Coordinates of C-alpha atoms in Angstrom, one line a residue:
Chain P
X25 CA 23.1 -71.4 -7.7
X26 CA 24.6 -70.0 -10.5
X27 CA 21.7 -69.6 -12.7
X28 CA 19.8 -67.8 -9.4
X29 CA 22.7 -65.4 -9.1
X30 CA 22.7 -64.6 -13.4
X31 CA 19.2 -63.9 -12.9
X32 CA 19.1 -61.8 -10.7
X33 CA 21.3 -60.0 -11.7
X34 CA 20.5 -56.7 -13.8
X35 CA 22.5 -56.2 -16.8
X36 CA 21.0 -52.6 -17.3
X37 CA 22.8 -51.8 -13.9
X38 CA 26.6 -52.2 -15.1
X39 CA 28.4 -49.5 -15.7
X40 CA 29.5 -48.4 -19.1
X41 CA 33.0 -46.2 -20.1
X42 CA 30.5 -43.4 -20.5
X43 CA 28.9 -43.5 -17.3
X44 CA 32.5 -43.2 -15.5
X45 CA 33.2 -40.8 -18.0
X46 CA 29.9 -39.1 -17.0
X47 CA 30.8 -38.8 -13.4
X48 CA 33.7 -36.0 -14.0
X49 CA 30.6 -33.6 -15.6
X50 CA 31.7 -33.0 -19.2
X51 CA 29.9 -30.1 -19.7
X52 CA 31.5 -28.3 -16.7
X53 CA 34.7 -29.8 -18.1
X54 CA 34.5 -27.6 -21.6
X55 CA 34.1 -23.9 -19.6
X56 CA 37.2 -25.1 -17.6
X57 CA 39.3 -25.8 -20.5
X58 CA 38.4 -23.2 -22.5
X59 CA 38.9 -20.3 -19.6
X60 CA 42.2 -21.9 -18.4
X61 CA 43.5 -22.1 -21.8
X62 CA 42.5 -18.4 -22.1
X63 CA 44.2 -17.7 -18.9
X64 CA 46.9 -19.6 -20.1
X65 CA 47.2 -18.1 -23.9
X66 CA 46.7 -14.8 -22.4
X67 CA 49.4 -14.5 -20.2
X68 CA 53.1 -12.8 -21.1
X69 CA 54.8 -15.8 -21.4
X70 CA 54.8 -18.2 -24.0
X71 CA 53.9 -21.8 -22.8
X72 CA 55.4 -24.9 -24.7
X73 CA 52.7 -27.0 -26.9
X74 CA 53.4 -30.2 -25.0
X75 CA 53.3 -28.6 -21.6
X76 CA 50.5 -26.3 -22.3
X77 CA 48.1 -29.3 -23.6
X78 CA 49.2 -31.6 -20.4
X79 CA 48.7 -28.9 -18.0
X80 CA 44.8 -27.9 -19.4
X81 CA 44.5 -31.8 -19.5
X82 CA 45.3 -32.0 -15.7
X83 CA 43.2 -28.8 -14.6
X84 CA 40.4 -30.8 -16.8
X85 CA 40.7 -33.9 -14.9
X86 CA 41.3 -31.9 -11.6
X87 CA 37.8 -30.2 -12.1
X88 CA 36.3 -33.7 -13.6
X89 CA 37.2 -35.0 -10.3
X90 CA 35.9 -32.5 -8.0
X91 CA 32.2 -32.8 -9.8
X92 CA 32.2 -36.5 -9.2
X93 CA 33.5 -36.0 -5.2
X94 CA 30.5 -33.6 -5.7
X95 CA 27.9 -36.2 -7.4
X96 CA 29.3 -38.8 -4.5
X97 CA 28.1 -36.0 -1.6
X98 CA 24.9 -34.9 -3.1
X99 CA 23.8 -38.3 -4.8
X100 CA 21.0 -38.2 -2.2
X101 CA 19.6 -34.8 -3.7
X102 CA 20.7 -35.7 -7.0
X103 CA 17.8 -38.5 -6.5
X104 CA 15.2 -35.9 -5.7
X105 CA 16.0 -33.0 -8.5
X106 CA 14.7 -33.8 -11.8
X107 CA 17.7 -32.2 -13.5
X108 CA 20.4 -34.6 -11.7
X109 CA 17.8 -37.8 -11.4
X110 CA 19.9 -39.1 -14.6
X111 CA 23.6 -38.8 -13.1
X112 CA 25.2 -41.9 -12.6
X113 CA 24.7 -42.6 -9.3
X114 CA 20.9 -41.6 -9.1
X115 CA 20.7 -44.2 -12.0
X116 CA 22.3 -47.0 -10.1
X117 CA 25.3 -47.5 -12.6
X118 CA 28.1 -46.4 -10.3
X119 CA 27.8 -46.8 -6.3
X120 CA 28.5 -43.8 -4.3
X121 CA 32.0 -46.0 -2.8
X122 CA 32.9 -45.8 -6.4
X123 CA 32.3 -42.3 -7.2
X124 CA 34.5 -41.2 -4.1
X125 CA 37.7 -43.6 -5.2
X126 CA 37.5 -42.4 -8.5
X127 CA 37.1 -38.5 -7.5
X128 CA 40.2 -38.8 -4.8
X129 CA 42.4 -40.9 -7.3
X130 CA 41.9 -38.4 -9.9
X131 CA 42.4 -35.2 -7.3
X132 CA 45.5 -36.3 -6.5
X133 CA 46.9 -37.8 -10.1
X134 CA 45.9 -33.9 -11.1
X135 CA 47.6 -31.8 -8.8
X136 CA 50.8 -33.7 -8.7
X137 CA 50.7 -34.2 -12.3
X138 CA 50.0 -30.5 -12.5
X139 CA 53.2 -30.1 -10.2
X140 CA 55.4 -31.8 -12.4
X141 CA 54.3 -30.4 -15.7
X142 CA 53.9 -27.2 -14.9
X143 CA 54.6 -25.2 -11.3
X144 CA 54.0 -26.0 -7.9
X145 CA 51.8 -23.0 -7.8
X146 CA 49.4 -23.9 -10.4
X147 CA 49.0 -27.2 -8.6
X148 CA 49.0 -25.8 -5.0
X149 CA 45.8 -23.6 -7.1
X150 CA 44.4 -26.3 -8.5
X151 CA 44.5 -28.3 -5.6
X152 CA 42.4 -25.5 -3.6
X153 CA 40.2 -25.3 -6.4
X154 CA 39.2 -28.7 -5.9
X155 CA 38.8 -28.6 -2.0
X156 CA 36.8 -25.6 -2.6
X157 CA 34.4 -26.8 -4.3
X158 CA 33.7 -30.1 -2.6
X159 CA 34.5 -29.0 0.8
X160 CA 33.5 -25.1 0.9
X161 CA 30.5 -25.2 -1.8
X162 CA 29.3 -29.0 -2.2
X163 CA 29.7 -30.2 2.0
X164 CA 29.2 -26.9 3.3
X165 CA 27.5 -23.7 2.0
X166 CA 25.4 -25.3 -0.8
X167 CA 22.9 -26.9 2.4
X168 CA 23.0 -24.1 5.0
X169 CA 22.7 -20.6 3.1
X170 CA 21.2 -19.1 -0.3
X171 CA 24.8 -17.4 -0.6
X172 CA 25.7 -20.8 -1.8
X173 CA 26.1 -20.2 -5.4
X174 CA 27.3 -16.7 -5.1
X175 CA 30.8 -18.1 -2.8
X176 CA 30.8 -21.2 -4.3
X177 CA 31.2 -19.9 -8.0
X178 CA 34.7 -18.9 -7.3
X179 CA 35.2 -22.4 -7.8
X180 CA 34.3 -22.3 -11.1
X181 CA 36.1 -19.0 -11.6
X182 CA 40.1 -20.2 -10.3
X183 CA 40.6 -21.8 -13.9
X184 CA 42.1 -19.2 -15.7
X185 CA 44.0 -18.2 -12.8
X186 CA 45.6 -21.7 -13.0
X187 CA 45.9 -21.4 -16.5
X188 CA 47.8 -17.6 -16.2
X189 CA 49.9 -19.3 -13.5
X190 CA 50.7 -22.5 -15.6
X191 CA 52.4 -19.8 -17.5
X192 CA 54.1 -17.2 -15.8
X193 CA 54.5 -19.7 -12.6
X194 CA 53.2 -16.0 -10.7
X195 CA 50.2 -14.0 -9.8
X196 CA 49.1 -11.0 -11.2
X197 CA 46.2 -8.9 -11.7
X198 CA 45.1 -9.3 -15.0
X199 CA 43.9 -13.2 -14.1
X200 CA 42.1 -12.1 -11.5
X201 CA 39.6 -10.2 -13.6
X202 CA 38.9 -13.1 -15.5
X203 CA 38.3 -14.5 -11.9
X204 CA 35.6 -11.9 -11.3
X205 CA 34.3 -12.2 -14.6
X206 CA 33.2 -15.5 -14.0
X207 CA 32.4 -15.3 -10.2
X208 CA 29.6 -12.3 -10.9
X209 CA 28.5 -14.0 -14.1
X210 CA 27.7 -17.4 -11.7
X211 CA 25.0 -16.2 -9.4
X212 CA 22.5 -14.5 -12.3
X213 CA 23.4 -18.2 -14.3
X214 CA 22.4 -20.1 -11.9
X215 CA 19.7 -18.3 -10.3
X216 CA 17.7 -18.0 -13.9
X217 CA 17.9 -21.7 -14.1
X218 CA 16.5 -22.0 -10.6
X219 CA 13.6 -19.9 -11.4
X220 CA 12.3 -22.3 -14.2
X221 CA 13.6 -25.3 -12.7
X222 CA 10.7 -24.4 -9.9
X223 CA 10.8 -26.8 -7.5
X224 CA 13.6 -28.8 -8.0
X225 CA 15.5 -27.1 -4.9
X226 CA 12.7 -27.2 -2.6
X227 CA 12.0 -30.7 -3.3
X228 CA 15.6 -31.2 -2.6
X229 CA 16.3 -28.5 0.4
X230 CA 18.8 -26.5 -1.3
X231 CA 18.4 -23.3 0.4
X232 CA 18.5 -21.3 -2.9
X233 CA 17.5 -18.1 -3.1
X234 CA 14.2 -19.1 -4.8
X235 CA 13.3 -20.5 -1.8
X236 CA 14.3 -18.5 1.1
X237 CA 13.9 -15.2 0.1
X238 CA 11.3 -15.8 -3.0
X239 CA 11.1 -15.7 -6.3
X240 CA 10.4 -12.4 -6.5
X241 CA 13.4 -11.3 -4.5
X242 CA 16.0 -13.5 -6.6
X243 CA 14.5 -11.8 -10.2
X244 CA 15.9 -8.2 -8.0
X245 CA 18.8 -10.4 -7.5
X246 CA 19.7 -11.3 -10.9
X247 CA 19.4 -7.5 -12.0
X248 CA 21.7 -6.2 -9.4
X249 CA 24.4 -8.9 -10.1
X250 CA 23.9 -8.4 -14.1
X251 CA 24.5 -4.7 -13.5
X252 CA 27.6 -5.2 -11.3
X253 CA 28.6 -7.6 -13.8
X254 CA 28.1 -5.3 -16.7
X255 CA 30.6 -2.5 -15.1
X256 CA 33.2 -5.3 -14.8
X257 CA 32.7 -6.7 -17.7
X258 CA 33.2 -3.6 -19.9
X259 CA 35.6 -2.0 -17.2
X260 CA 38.4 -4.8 -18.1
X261 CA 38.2 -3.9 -22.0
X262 CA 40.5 -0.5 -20.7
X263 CA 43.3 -3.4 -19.0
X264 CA 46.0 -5.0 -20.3
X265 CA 43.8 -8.0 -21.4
X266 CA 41.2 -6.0 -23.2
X267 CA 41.1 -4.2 -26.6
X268 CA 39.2 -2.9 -29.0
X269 CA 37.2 -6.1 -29.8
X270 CA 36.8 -7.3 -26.6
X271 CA 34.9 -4.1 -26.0
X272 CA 32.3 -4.1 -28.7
X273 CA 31.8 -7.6 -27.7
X274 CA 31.4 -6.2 -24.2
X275 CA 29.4 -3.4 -24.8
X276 CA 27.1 -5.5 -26.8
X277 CA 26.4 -8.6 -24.8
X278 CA 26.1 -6.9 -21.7
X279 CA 23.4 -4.6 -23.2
X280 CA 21.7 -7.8 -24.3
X281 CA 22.3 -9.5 -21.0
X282 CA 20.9 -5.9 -18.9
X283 CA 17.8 -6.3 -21.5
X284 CA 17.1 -10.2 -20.3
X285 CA 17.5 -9.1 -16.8
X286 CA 15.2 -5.9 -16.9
X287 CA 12.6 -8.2 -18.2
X288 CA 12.9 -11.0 -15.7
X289 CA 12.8 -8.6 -12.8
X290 CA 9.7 -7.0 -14.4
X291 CA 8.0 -10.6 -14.8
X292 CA 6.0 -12.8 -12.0
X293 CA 4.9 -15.8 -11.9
X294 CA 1.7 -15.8 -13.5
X295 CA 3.5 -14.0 -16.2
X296 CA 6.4 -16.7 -16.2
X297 CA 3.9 -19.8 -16.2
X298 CA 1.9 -18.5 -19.0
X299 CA 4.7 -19.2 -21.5
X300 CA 6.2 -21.4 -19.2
X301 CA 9.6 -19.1 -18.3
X302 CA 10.7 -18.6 -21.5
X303 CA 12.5 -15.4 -20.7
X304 CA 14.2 -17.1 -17.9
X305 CA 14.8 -19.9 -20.4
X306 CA 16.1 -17.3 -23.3
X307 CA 18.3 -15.8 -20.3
X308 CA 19.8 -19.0 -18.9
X309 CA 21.3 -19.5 -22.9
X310 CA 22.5 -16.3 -23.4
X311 CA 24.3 -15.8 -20.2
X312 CA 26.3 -19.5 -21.5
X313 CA 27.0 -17.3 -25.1
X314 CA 28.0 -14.1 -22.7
X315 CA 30.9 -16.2 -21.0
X316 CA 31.8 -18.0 -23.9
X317 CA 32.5 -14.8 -25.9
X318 CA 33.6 -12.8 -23.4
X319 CA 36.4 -15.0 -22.7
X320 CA 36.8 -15.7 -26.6
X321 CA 37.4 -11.9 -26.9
X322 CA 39.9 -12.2 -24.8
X323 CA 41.6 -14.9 -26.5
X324 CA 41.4 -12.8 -29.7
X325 CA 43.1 -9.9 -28.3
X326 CA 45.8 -12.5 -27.1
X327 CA 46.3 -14.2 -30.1
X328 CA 46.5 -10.4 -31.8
X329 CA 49.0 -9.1 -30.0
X330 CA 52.2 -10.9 -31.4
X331 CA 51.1 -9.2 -34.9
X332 CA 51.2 -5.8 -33.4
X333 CA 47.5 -5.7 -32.8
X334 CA 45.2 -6.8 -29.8
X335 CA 44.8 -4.1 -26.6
X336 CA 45.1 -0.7 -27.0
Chain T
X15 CA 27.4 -75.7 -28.8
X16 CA 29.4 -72.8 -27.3
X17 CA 28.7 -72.4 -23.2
X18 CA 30.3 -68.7 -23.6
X19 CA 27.3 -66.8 -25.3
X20 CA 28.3 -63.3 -26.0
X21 CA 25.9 -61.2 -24.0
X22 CA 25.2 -57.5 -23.7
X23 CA 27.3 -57.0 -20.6
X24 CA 29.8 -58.5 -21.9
X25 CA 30.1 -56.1 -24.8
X26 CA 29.7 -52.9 -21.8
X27 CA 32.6 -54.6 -20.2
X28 CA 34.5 -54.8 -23.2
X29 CA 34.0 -51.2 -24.0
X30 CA 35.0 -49.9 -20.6
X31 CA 38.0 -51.9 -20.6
X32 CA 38.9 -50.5 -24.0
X33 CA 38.0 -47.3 -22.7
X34 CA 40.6 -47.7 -19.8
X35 CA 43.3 -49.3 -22.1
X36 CA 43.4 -46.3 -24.2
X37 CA 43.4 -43.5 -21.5
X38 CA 46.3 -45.3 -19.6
X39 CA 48.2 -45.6 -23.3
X40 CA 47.6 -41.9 -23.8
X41 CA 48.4 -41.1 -20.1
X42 CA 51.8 -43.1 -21.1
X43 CA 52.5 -41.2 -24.2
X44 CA 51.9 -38.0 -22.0
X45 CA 54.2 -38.4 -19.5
X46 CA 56.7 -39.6 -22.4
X47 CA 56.3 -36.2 -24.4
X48 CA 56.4 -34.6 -21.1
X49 CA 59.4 -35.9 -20.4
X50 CA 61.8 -35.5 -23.6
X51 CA 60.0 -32.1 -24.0
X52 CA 61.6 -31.2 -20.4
X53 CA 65.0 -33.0 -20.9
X54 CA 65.6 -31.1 -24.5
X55 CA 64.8 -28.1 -22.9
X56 CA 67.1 -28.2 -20.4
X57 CA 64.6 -28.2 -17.4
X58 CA 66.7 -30.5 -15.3
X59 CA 70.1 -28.7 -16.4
X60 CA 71.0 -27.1 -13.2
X61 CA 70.5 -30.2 -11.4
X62 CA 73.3 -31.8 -13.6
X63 CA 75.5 -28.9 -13.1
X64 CA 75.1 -28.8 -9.4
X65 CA 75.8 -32.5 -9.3
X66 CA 79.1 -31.8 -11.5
X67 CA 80.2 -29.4 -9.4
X68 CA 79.8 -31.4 -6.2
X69 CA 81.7 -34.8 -7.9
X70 CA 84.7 -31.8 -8.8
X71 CA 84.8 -30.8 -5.3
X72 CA 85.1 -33.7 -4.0

């Protein structure tokens, strides 16, 4: 009896560290850490070390836990997409029941530990940040309309908002146009990486924009969202949280990121199979170098300011 | 001959339990830095005050 139940029994299926570790999306992690501690090294008030480094870590493991309630809801089209077939629940090392204790035991260690380091408003924010995104984007729009990515990204965008109010323990303006920054830079990201990810989302019936409206449509899309994002973008180098640097850097990666969208709108298909959407590809990169310097400008301009320079 | 072969899983197991062991000892040192960070700063000092104040009224 023993021996029939070792046999059977596949090794390969158990769970590492890693694959928990997995389930809290490490890679969406590292943009939440960086742009809430730019939020939070950007705002007036100095934050101690200590407090500062358990507060990031708690907004960290606040947004880890929201992607894995996230993997638990969509591990049926995370089976069907080639890009999330490797997750660990499409891979059979953690069950679904698992993915869901782990994601509301985290949620709530977060915001209370959030709470007690820091303000009751950054973990009242944080706390909504996390409903949001499982509850607004992964249960509800993400299935039923292609606006999904473009409401859902303020998901994404609340962290340096938590990290401004982790800091000040108040709201103010100046967080919120890092908010926006990110919230127009989501739908252009994501809609490049659905054009060459073809058809992953139909496979899956995601309505994305791909595949309601066309592909044809969503390269339009992209432009007008890359424009809009463009006057923003350089528009908050004249605020209190731009400068001289941030601006160059503004003025140059948005002309490179206009560039990448002029030539996806002016691409089809054909055009996009024959070197098999390398634009789109080329696009999709940049637009992860655009955030990452826009907000590392900002964080220069920050960190400039207590030696008389940074902002105008 | 030993009946407690050492086998793969075992290893996996061994590493996730490590894994665990050292996030709840950093969680611990965490929430001890937290603490005397909070306490030196006087974070809890208006507590203590209002407390005095209530024992010298009474």
């Amino acid at each position: 009896m023993a021996d029939a139940t070792t046999n059977s029994y596949n090794s390969e299926d158990e769970a590492s560290f890693g694959d928990f570790f997995a389930l809290l999306k490490p890679r969406v992690m590292t943009l939440v850490v960086f742009t809430a501690i730019v939020g939070l090294l950007a705002a007036p008030v100095s934050v101690h070390p200590v407090i500062g480094f358990a507060s990031i870590l708690f907004i960290a493991i606040g947004a880890g836990a929201s992607g894995a309630l996230n993997m638990w809801w969509d591990a049926d089209i995370d089976r069907v997409m080639r890009r999330t077939r490797k997750r660990p629940i499409p891979a059979g090392k953690v069950t679904e029941d698992d993915a869901l204790y782990i994601g509301v035991a985290l949620s709530g260690m977060s915001v209370i530990m959030l709470w007690l380091a820091a303000n009751l408003l950054a973990a009242a924010m944080l706390a909504f940040t996390i409903f949001f995104y499982v509850v607004i984007y992964s249960m509800w729009l993400k299935r039923s309309t292609p606006q999904n990515i473009v409401i859902g990204g303020a998901a994404g965008a609340f962290p340096p908002v938590i990290g401004w109010i982790v800091a000040t323990g108040s709201m103010a303006i100046e967080p919120w146009l890092m908010f926006a920054l990110i919230f127009m830079w989501t739908p252009p990201h994501f809609w490049a990486l659905a054009l060459f990810m073809r058809s992953d989302y139909d496979d899956a019936n995601v309505p994305m924009l791909t595949v309601t409206h066309g592909r044809p449509a969503t390269r339009f899309q992209i432009l007008v969202y890359t424009i809009l994002l463009a006057a923003l973008a350089i528009g908050t180098a004249f605020t209190s949280i731009g400068g001289p640097v941030y601006l160059v850097v503004a003025v140059v990666l948005n002309a490179m990121f206009a560039k990448g969208a002029i030539s996806i709108w002016r691409r089809d298909e054909d055009m996009a199979d024959a070197d098999d959407y390398l634009v789109e590809r080329k696009f999709f990169r940049l637009s992860l170098l655009y955030l990452f310097l826009h907000f590392g400008a900002i964080l220069i301009e920050a960190l400039l300011k207590p030696f008389g320079l940074g902002g105008w | 001959m030993s009946f407690r072969t050492e086998h793969e899983i075992h290893q996996r197991r061994k590493g996730r339990n490590i894994g665990l062991g050292l996030s709840l000892a950093g969680f611990v040192v965490l929430i001890l830095s937290l603490t005397v960070v909070k306490v030196t700063r006087g974070d809890f000092a208006l507590s203590v005050q209002s407390s005095t104040a209530t024992q010298e009224g009474n």
